[in-house]
PDB file of C-alpha atoms in Angstrom:
ATOM      1  CA  MET A   1     143.293  57.726  84.771  1.00  0.00           C
ATOM      2  CA  SER A   2     140.679  60.525  85.919  1.00  0.00           C
ATOM      3  CA  ARG A   3     142.131  64.072  85.215  1.00  0.00           C
ATOM      4  CA  HIS A   4     139.486  65.186  87.669  1.00  0.00           C
ATOM      5  CA  LYS A   5     140.786  66.028  91.178  1.00  0.00           C
ATOM      6  CA  TYR A   6     136.724  65.247  92.711  1.00  0.00           C
ATOM      7  CA  SER A   7     134.425  62.778  92.615  1.00  0.00           C
ATOM      8  CA  THR A   8     131.053  63.727  90.617  1.00  0.00           C
ATOM      9  CA  SER A   9     129.373  63.273  94.206  1.00  0.00           C
ATOM     10  CA  VAL A  10     131.213  65.508  95.640  1.00  0.00           C
ATOM     11  CA  LEU A  11     130.812  68.177  93.175  1.00  0.00           C
ATOM     12  CA  ALA A  12     127.026  67.513  93.693  1.00  0.00           C
ATOM     13  CA  ALA A  13     126.626  67.787  97.249  1.00  0.00           C
ATOM     14  CA  VAL A  14     128.900  71.352  96.939  1.00  0.00           C
ATOM     15  CA  PHE A  15     126.482  72.641  94.118  1.00  0.00           C
ATOM     16  CA  VAL A  16     123.603  71.832  96.466  1.00  0.00           C
ATOM     17  CA  MET A  17     124.540  73.133  99.550  1.00  0.00           C
ATOM     18  CA  LEU A  18     125.135  76.316  97.496  1.00  0.00           C
ATOM     19  CA  GLY A  19     121.922  76.425  95.805  1.00  0.00           C
ATOM     20  CA  LEU A  20     120.191  76.280  99.639  1.00  0.00           C
ATOM     21  CA  LEU A  21     122.352  79.194 101.045  1.00  0.00           C
ATOM     22  CA  PHE A  22     121.338  81.355  98.094  1.00  0.00           C
ATOM     23  CA  SER A  23     117.532  80.195  98.275  1.00  0.00           C
ATOM     24  CA  ALA A  24     117.263  81.636 101.940  1.00  0.00           C
ATOM     25  CA  PRO A  25     116.764  84.705 100.893  1.00  0.00           C
ATOM     26  CA  GLY A  26     114.276  84.314  98.608  1.00  0.00           C
ATOM     27  CA  LEU A  27     111.972  82.248 101.315  1.00  0.00           C
ATOM     28  CA  ALA A  28     112.704  85.048 103.953  1.00  0.00           C
ATOM     29  CA  HIS A  29     111.095  87.711 101.279  1.00  0.00           C
ATOM     30  CA  HIS A  30     107.812  85.631 101.658  1.00  0.00           C
ATOM     31  CA  SER A  31     107.692  85.751 105.596  1.00  0.00           C
ATOM     32  CA  PHE A  32     104.240  87.437 106.888  1.00  0.00           C
ATOM     33  CA  ALA A  33     106.063  88.688 109.878  1.00  0.00           C
ATOM     34  CA  GLY A  34     106.429  92.591 109.104  1.00  0.00           C
ATOM     35  CA  TYR A  35     102.298  92.113 109.122  1.00  0.00           C
ATOM     36  CA  GLU A  36      99.994  91.889 111.758  1.00  0.00           C
ATOM     37  CA  PRO A  37      97.100  90.163 110.463  1.00  0.00           C
ATOM     38  CA  GLU A  38      94.583  90.818 113.061  1.00  0.00           C
ATOM     39  CA  LEU A  39      94.869  94.802 112.915  1.00  0.00           C
ATOM     40  CA  GLN A  40      92.496  95.500 109.947  1.00  0.00           C
ATOM     41  CA  ILE A  41      92.177  99.512 108.767  1.00  0.00           C
ATOM     42  CA  LYS A  42      89.033 100.406 107.186  1.00  0.00           C
ATOM     43  CA  PHE A  43      89.004 103.289 104.735  1.00  0.00           C
ATOM     44  CA  SER A  44      87.749 104.868 101.676  1.00  0.00           C
ATOM     45  CA  GLY A  45      89.368 107.083  98.998  1.00  0.00           C
ATOM     46  CA  VAL A  46      90.402 107.334  95.925  1.00  0.00           C
ATOM     47  CA  VAL A  47      92.295 104.732  93.821  1.00  0.00           C
ATOM     48  CA  THR A  48      95.191 106.599  92.120  1.00  0.00           C
ATOM     49  CA  GLU A  49      97.233 103.445  90.658  1.00  0.00           C
ATOM     50  CA  PHE A  50      96.580  99.861  90.224  1.00  0.00           C
ATOM     51  CA  THR A  51      99.220  97.304  89.017  1.00  0.00           C
ATOM     52  CA  TRP A  52      98.535  94.091  88.387  1.00  0.00           C
ATOM     53  CA  ALA A  53     102.044  92.730  88.303  1.00  0.00           C
ATOM     54  CA  ASN A  54     103.709  89.635  89.810  1.00  0.00           C
ATOM     55  CA  PRO A  55     105.422  88.904  92.150  1.00  0.00           C
ATOM     56  CA  HIS A  56     102.472  90.951  93.845  1.00  0.00           C
ATOM     57  CA  VAL A  57      99.402  93.271  92.882  1.00  0.00           C
ATOM     58  CA  TYR A  58      99.404  96.635  94.324  1.00  0.00           C
ATOM     59  CA  ILE A  59      96.664  99.350  94.567  1.00  0.00           C
ATOM     60  CA  ARG A  60      97.480 103.102  95.595  1.00  0.00           C
ATOM     61  CA  MET A  61      94.904 105.151  96.914  1.00  0.00           C
ATOM     62  CA  ASP A  62      94.549 108.826  98.372  1.00  0.00           C
ATOM     63  CA  ALA A  63      92.342 108.825 101.829  1.00  0.00           C
ATOM     64  CA  PRO A  64      91.882 111.129 104.138  1.00  0.00           C
ATOM     65  CA  ASP A  65      93.455 110.356 107.453  1.00  0.00           C
ATOM     66  CA  LYS A  66      91.414 109.820 110.696  1.00  0.00           C
ATOM     67  CA  ALA A  67      93.756 112.168 112.972  1.00  0.00           C
ATOM     68  CA  SER A  68      94.917 115.014 110.706  1.00  0.00           C
ATOM     69  CA  GLY A  69      92.110 114.929 108.142  1.00  0.00           C
ATOM     70  CA  LYS A  70      95.334 115.132 105.550  1.00  0.00           C
ATOM     71  CA  THR A  71      94.881 113.554 102.917  1.00  0.00           C
ATOM     72  CA  ARG A  72      97.543 110.265 102.624  1.00  0.00           C
ATOM     73  CA  ASN A  73      98.528 108.292  99.782  1.00  0.00           C
ATOM     74  CA  TRP A  74      98.172 104.510 100.983  1.00  0.00           C
ATOM     75  CA  LEU A  75     100.290 101.619  98.760  1.00  0.00           C
ATOM     76  CA  ILE A  76      98.265  98.121  99.276  1.00  0.00           C
ATOM     77  CA  GLU A  77     100.618  94.986  99.038  1.00  0.00           C
ATOM     78  CA  CYS A  78      97.980  92.276  97.849  1.00  0.00           C
ATOM     79  CA  ALA A  79      98.775  88.667  96.614  1.00  0.00           C
ATOM     80  CA  ASN A  80      99.736  87.917  93.094  1.00  0.00           C
ATOM     81  CA  PRO A  81      97.525  87.807  90.241  1.00  0.00           C
ATOM     82  CA  GLY A  82      97.333  84.153  90.173  1.00  0.00           C
ATOM     83  CA  ILE A  83      95.745  83.801  93.599  1.00  0.00           C
ATOM     84  CA  LEU A  84      93.628  86.881  93.652  1.00  0.00           C
ATOM     85  CA  ASN A  85      92.193  84.830  89.885  1.00  0.00           C
ATOM     86  CA  ARG A  86      91.153  82.289  91.948  1.00  0.00           C
TER      87      ARG A  86
END
């Protein structure tokens, strides 16, 4: 006689559902909802830091603000290194 109250298939289904539940925030991280692909900003300045790492490549640069003329520090988030290598 089995000591387990629940069948293996029921436990497997519970673990699959928990995995899907906890993976949802990871999928939401890759949403492009916070970006406006039609809006492009062109500026030039001095690159102060370049980070080639997973999960994203970052470029930090100082560039003058056209409205105020003051130097602003920009953080530019790029795709991951695997995509940029292509």
